[in-house]
Each structure stands twice: as structure tokens, then as C-alpha cells.
XYZ file of C-alpha atoms in Angstrom:
373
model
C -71.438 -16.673 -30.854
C -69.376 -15.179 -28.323
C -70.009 -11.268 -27.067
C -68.070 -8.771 -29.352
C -65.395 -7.509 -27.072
C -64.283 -4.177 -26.656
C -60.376 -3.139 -26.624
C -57.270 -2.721 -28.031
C -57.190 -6.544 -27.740
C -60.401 -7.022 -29.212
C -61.128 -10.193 -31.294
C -57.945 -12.011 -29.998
C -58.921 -15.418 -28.960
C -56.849 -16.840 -25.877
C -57.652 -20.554 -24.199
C -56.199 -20.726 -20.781
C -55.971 -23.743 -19.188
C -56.541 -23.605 -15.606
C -53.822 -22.898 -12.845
C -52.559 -21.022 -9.821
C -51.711 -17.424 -9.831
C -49.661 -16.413 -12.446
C -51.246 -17.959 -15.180
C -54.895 -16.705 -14.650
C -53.239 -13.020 -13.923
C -51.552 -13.370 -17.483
C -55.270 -14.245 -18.555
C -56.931 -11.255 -16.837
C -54.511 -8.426 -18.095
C -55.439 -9.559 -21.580
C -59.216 -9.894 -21.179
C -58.900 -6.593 -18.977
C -57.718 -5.169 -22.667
C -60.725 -6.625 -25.085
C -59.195 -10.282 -25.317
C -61.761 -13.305 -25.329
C -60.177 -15.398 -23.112
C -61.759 -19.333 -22.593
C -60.309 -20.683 -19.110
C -60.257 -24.324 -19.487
C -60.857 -26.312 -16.130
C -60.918 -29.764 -14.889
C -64.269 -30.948 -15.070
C -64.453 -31.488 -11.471
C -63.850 -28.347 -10.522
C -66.537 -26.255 -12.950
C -69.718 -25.647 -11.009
C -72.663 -23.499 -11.766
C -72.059 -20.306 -9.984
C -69.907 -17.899 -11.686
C -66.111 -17.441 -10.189
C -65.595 -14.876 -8.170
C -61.930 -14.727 -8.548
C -60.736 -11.709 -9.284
C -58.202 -12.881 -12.130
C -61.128 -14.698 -13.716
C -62.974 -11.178 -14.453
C -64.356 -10.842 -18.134
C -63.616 -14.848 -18.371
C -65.775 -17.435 -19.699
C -65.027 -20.913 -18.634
C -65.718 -24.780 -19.455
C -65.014 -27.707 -17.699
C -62.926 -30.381 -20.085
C -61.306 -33.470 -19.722
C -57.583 -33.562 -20.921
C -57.148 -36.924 -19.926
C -59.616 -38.088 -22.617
C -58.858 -38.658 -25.942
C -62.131 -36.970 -26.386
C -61.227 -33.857 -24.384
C -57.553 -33.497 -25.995
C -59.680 -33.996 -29.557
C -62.408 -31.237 -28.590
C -59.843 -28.865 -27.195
C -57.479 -29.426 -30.739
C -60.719 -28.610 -32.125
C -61.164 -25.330 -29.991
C -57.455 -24.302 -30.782
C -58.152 -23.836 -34.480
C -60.321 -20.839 -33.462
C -57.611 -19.568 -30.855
C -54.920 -17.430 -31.418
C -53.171 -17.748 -27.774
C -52.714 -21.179 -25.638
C -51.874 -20.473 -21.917
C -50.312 -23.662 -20.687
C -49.237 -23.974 -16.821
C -47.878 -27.550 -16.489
C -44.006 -28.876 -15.087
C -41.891 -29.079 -18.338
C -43.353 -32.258 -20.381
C -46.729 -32.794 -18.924
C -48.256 -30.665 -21.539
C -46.277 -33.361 -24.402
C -47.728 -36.496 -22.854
C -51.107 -34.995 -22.941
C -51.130 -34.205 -26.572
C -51.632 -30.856 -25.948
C -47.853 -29.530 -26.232
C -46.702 -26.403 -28.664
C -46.159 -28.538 -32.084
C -49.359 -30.929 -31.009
C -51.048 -27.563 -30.984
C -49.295 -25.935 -34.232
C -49.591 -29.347 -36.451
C -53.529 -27.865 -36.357
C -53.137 -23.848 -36.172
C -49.757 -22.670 -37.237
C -50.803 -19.186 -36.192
C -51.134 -19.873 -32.503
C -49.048 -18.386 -29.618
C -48.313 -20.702 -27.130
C -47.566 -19.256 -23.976
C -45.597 -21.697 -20.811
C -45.492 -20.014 -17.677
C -43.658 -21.852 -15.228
C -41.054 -21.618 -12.420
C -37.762 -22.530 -13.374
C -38.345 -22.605 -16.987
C -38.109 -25.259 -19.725
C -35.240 -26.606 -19.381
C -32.233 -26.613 -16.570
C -31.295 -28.796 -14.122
C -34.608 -27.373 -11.814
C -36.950 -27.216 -14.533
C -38.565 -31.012 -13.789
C -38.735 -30.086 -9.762
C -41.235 -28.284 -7.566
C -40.938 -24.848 -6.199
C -43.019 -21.305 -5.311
C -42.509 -17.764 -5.506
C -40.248 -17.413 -2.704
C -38.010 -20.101 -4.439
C -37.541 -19.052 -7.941
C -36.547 -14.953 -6.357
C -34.193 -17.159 -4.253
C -32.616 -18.100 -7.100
C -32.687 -15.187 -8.766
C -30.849 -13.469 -6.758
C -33.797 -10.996 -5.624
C -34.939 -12.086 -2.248
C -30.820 -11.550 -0.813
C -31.510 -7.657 -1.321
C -35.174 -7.726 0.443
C -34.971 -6.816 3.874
C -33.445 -4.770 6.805
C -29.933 -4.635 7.525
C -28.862 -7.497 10.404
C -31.808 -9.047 9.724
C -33.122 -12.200 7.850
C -34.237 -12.130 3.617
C -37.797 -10.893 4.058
C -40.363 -12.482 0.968
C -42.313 -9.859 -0.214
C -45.753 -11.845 -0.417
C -45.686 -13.446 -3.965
C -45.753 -10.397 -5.737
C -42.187 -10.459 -7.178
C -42.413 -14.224 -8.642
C -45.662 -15.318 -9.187
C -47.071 -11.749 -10.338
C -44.602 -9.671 -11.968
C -42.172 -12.229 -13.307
C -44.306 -14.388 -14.250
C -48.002 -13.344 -15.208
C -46.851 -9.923 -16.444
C -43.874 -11.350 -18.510
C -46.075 -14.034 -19.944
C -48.951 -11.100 -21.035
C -45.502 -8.901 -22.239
C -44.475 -12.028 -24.651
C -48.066 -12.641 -25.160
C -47.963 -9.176 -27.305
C -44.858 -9.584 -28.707
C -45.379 -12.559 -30.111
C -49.220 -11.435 -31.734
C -47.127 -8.306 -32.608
C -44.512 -10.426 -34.762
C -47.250 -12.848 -36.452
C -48.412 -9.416 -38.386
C -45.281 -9.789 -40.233
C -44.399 -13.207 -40.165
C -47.762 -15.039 -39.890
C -46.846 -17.329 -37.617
C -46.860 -18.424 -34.106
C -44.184 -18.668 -31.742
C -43.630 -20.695 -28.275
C -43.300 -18.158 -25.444
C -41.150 -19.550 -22.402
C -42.182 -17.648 -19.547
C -40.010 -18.328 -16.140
C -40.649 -16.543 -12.783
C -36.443 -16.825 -12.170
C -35.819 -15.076 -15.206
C -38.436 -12.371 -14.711
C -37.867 -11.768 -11.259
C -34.025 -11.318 -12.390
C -34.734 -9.001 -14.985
C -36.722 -6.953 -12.751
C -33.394 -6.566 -10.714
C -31.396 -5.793 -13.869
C -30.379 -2.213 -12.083
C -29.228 -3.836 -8.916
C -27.532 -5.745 -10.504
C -25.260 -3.848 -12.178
C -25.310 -1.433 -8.952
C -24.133 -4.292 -7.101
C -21.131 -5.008 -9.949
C -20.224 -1.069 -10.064
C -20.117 -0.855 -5.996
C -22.952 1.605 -5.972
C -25.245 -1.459 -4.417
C -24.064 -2.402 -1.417
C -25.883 -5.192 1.544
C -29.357 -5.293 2.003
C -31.298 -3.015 4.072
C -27.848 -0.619 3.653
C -28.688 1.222 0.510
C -30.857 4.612 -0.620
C -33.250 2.780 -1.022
C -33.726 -0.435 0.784
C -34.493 0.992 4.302
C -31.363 2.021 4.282
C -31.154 5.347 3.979
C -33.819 7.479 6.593
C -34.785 9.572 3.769
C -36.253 6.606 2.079
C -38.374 4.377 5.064
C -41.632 4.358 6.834
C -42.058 5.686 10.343
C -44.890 5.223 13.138
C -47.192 7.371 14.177
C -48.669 8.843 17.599
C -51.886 6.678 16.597
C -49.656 3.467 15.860
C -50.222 3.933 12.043
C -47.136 4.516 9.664
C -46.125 7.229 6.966
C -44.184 6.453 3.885
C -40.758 8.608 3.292
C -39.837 9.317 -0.445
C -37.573 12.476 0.132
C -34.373 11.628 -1.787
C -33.910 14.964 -3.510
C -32.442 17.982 -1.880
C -35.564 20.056 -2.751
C -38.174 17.161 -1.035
C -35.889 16.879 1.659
C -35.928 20.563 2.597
C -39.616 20.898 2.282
C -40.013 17.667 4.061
C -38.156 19.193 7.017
C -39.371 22.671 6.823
C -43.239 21.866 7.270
C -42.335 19.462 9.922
C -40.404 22.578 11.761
C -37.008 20.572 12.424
C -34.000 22.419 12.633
C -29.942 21.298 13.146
C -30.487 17.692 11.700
C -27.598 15.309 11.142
C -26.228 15.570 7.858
C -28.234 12.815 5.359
C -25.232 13.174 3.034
C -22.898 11.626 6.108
C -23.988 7.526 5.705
C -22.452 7.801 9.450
C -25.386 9.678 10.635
C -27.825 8.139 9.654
C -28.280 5.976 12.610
C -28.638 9.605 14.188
C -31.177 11.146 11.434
C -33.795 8.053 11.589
C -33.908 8.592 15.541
C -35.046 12.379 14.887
C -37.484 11.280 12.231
C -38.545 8.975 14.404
C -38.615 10.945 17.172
C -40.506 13.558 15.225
C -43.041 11.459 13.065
C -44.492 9.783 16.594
C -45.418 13.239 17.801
C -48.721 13.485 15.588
C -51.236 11.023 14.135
C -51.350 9.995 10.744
C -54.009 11.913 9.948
C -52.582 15.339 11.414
C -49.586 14.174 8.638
C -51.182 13.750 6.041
C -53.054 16.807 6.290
C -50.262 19.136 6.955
C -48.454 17.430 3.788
C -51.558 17.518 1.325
C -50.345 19.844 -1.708
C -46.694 19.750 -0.871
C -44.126 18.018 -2.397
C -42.639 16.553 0.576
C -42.844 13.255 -0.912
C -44.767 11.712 2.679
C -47.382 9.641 2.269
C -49.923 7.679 4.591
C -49.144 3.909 4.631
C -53.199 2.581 3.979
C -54.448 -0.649 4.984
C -56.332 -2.472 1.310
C -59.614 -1.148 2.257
C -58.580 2.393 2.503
C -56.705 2.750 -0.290
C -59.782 2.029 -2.615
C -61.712 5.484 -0.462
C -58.506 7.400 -0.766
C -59.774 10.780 -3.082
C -56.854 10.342 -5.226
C -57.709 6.913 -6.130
C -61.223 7.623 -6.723
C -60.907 10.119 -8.637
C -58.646 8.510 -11.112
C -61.378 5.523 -10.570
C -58.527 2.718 -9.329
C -60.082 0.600 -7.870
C -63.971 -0.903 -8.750
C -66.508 -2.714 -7.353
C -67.699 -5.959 -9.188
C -70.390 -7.887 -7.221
C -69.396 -7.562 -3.722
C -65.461 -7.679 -4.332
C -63.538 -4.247 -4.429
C -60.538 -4.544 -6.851
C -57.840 -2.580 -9.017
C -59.055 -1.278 -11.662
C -57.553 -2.420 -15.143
C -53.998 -0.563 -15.771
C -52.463 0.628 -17.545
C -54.913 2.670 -19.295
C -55.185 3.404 -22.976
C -57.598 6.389 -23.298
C -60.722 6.163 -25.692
C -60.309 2.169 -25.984
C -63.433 1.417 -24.498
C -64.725 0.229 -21.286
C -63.928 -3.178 -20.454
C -65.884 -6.780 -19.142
C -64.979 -6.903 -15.245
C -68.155 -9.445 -14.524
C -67.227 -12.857 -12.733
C -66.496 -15.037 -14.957
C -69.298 -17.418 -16.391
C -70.081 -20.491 -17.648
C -69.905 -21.143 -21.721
C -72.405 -23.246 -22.833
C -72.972 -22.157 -26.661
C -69.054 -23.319 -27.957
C -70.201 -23.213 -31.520
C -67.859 -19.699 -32.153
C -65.099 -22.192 -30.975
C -66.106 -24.645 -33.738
C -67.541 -26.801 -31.575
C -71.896 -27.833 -32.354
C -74.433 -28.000 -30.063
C -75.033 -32.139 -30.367
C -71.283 -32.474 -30.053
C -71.227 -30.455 -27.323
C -74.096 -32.925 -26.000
C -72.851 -35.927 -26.615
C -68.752 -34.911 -24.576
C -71.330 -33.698 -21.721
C -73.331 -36.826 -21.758
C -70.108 -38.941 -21.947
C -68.390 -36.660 -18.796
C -65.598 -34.976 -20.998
C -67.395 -31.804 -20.857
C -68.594 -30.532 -18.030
């Protein structure tokens, strides 16, 4: 039997089915929380050492072959114990493998089944290819990314893949499990990066309709406004600038001893204000700044690299980032105090499938016949 889990999402049962980003992050913010989640690979691509991935933390994993009759029989048969499917495929694949939502609910009416795609279900993109940077294209989010004058700037995949889409999927994940207390049954969850990437924007949007939200890179806080950007150092590092209110501004500009600025209520000056900041920030190192902000609430920050954000005192001492094997990573958020610690180890290898339903000499005889890895 499977490892009691500890968590708010204890003794939920979710079967992931392997795929890029957004689906295995969706997986690791619900094992992060007590879920057992089962990530179910291709059988070529199980091995014996344990994933390092980060997303695959707290995992266990199998190697099975969906395009067996066997392997879409033993994973029916692994669904009656489940009470999530995550399902990654183009609109339809899914269907002609046997394994789509009322395949899946003709043998556990209970069972959330969660599609996380691109474009969606349906629409006239929803059969076509595309990544991150496309579906926040489309969305509407990647026109407001960027300095003014200059070119849409992608910010990584974080928008798309990552908050849109792995995040929403987990958010509809609980909502759905939330609703089958009630109801008792499952429910199809159609996670799409354009939507969530769009929804993320829902207050730019209607800044944008009211005329509060103006071009990119022209706004308070798109770069536009000085008050609100990041500015080099003497040591060719970079400080973050958060001082929107009055009362940040003035203690902002009263540690850093500058007198007879432009006015930041004047968008004509601004051009004028940055070059002081400017001017000003590249006068010390990084280092010197941060120091003579520490305890103030000037709203500057240091701009830190990956590796020195996990040694920053702050972050230790809230204990934000871990170390699991020889990876540093975030730390599971957000936190719900006195649930428990959680399963970070790499994921593993699940041998023993009869909690799933499945015996030991049936397990056997799919290895011996290649379904299983």
C-alpha cells in the first residue's frame, strides 16, 4: 500500500499522465499539499533512477503503455482508485485512446478529470500547435510586456505555461473535489493557458477600457513610471524601485539625500526624474543600497541572481527555498500552518500497484508482455 500522506490534501488520489510543464506543476502543487499523485509515463521513458525534476517532488511514477489495449485496460483499472485524472493531450487524442473524460467516468463517476492545454477544447486553434509565448499572444498579455518604443518582451514561460495553466488547472482541481462533497460527482475541468493568462490581466483590462491603462512600458507600473523600475548600480548589479506612495517616495528620497527632484506627479518629467535616479542609484554598489535601506520602508530592493535569493536572511528565515538532493528549490506555498510537513523526495519508481487495484502477478505478467514498464 501506498505511504499515508500528510496534508490538507491527504488521501486524494491523482494519476497524471506525463507532459511538459504545466501539467506536472499542476501535479506538484497538489502532492506539495498531501495529494498521492501517480505520474504515468511512456514506458520508454521510465528508468531506474528516481527523477530529479523538480515538479516531480513527492511523485511516484510507472511506465505504461496507452497504446495497448492492455495499458488503456490496466490504467481504467487504476482510475477506479483515483479521484483526479491529469490529461495533457491536443483536443481528441485522449478520445481515440480510450482514455477520454466519459471513457474514464463510464468506470468511476466520482473522478475529476482535469485537460490542461493551450488553446482549450474547442475553437478554431484548439486542434493546432502552439507555446507559452503564443497563447499570452492571444490573450492579449504579451502587447502590455515591455518598454515603451520597444518590441513585446516574453516573460520566460511563466505567464502561460505556469500561472495560467498549471495553477488554474490545481485551482479547478479543488473546486471541482470541493463540489463532489455535495454533489458526489465528478466534473471535466477545461484548463486553457489563453484563458488563464487573460484572466490574470482582468485589471488591465478594464484599465485599458476606462483610459487609466495606457501603451506598454507607459504606465505606473510597466516601467513606465521611475517610481516603479529597476536601476544599475556602481558594481553593475541592479535595485528594484517599488515607491508608488507619497510616504515610500519621501523616505525613498530622504535616505538617499536628494533634494529639488522633478515633480513624479508631472508624467512630463519623468524622462527628467529616471535620469536623477539613475544618476543617483550608480553612485554606490548594491550592497552599500541595500544596507542603507534595511529596516526602512523605502520600498528598494536588491535585484538577486536564483542562487542568492535562496541565502537571502529573509528567505531563510521564512525557510523558502529547500534543498532536496543536490537541487535548491521553492519551498511549497502557500502555506497552511499546522498541516504537516510535506514529501519533497525525487520522485520514485512504484512497483507494489496493488493500493491502485492492480496484483502483483498482473503486474508481472503487463511487465513481462512490455505494457508496464
Amino acid at each position: 500500500m501506498p505511504e499515508v500522506r500528510r496534508g490538507p490534501l491527504s488521501g486524494v488520489r491523482v494519476l497524471e499522465l506525463a507532459g511538459l510543464a504545466p501539467g506536472p506543476f499542476a501535479g506538484m502543487m497538489l502532492a506539495d499539499h498531501g495529494a498521492e499523485v501517480l505520474r504515468v509515463d511512456r514506458v520508454k521513458a521510465v528508468s531506474d533512477r528516481p527523477r530529479t525534476d523538480v515538479m516531480d517532488r513527492g511523485k511516484r511514477t510507472i511506465g505504461l503503455d496507452l497504446k495497448a489495449p492492455e495499458g488503456v485496460t490496466t490504467f481504467k483499472r487504476l482510475v477506479r482508485h483515483a479521484d483526479v485524472v491529469i490529461e495533457v493531450f491536443r483536443p481528441g487524442v485522449a478520445e481515440r485512446l480510450g482514455i477520454g473524460p466519459g471513457d474514464l467516468h463510464a468506470v468511476n463517476e466520482r473522478l475529476i478529470y482535469g485537460r490542461m492545454t493551450g488553446w482549450g477544447q474547442e475553437g478554431p486553434l484548439a486542434p493546432t500547435a502552439g507555446h507559452d509565448i503564443d497563447y499570452i499572444a492571444v490573450s492579449g498579455v504579451l502587447s502590455q510586456l515591455g518598454r515603451a518604443g520597444d518590441k513585446p518582451t516574453p516573460p520566460i514561460n511563466i505567464l502561460g505555461d505556469f500561472a495560467g495553466g498549471g495553477l488554474m488547472l490545481a485551482y479547478g482541481v479543488l473546486l471541482a473535489l470541493f463540489e463532489r462533497e455535495r454533489t458526489g460527482q465528478g466534473r471535466v475541468i477545461d484548463a486553457a493557458m489563453v484563458d488563464g493568462s487573460a484572466i490574470l490581466f482582468a485589471m488591465f483590462y478594464q484599465g485599458a477600457q476606462s483610459g487609466f491603462w495606457g501603451p506598454r512600458g507607459t504606465n505606473l507600473l510597466d516601467t513606465g513610471a521611475p517610481q516603479y523600475d529597476t536601476y544599475e548600480t556602481a558594481d553593475g548589479e541592479y535595485v528594484a524601485v517599488g515607491a508608488l506612495e507619497p510616504q515610500f517616495w519621501e523616505a525613498m528620497v530622504s535616505l538617499m539625500g536628494l533634494k529639488d527632484l522633478p515633480d513624479r506627479n508631472d508624467r512630463s518629467q519623468w524622462p527628467a526624474l529616471r535620469a536623477r535616479l539613475a544618476e543617483a542609484f550608480m553612485s554606490r554598489t548594491r550592497a552599500e543600497w541595500e544596507e542603507l535601506f534595511a529596516g526602512s520602508d523605502a520600498c528598494v530592493s536588491p535585484v538577486l541572481s536564483m542562487t542568492e535569493a535562496a541565502s537571502h536572511p529573509h528567505n531563510m528565515a521564512r525557510g523558502s527555498f529547500v534543498k532536496v538532493g543536490e537541487v535548491t528549490q521553492p519551498a511549497p506555498a502557500p502555506r497552511l500552518l499546522g498541516a504537516g510537513g510535506q514529501d519533497l523526495s525525487p520522485a520514485t519508481r512504484l512497483t507494489d500497484l496493488s493500493g491502485w487495484g492492480l496484483p502483483a502477478e498482473q503486474a508481472d505478467k503487463l511487465r513481462a508482455q512490455g505494457v508496464l514498464a
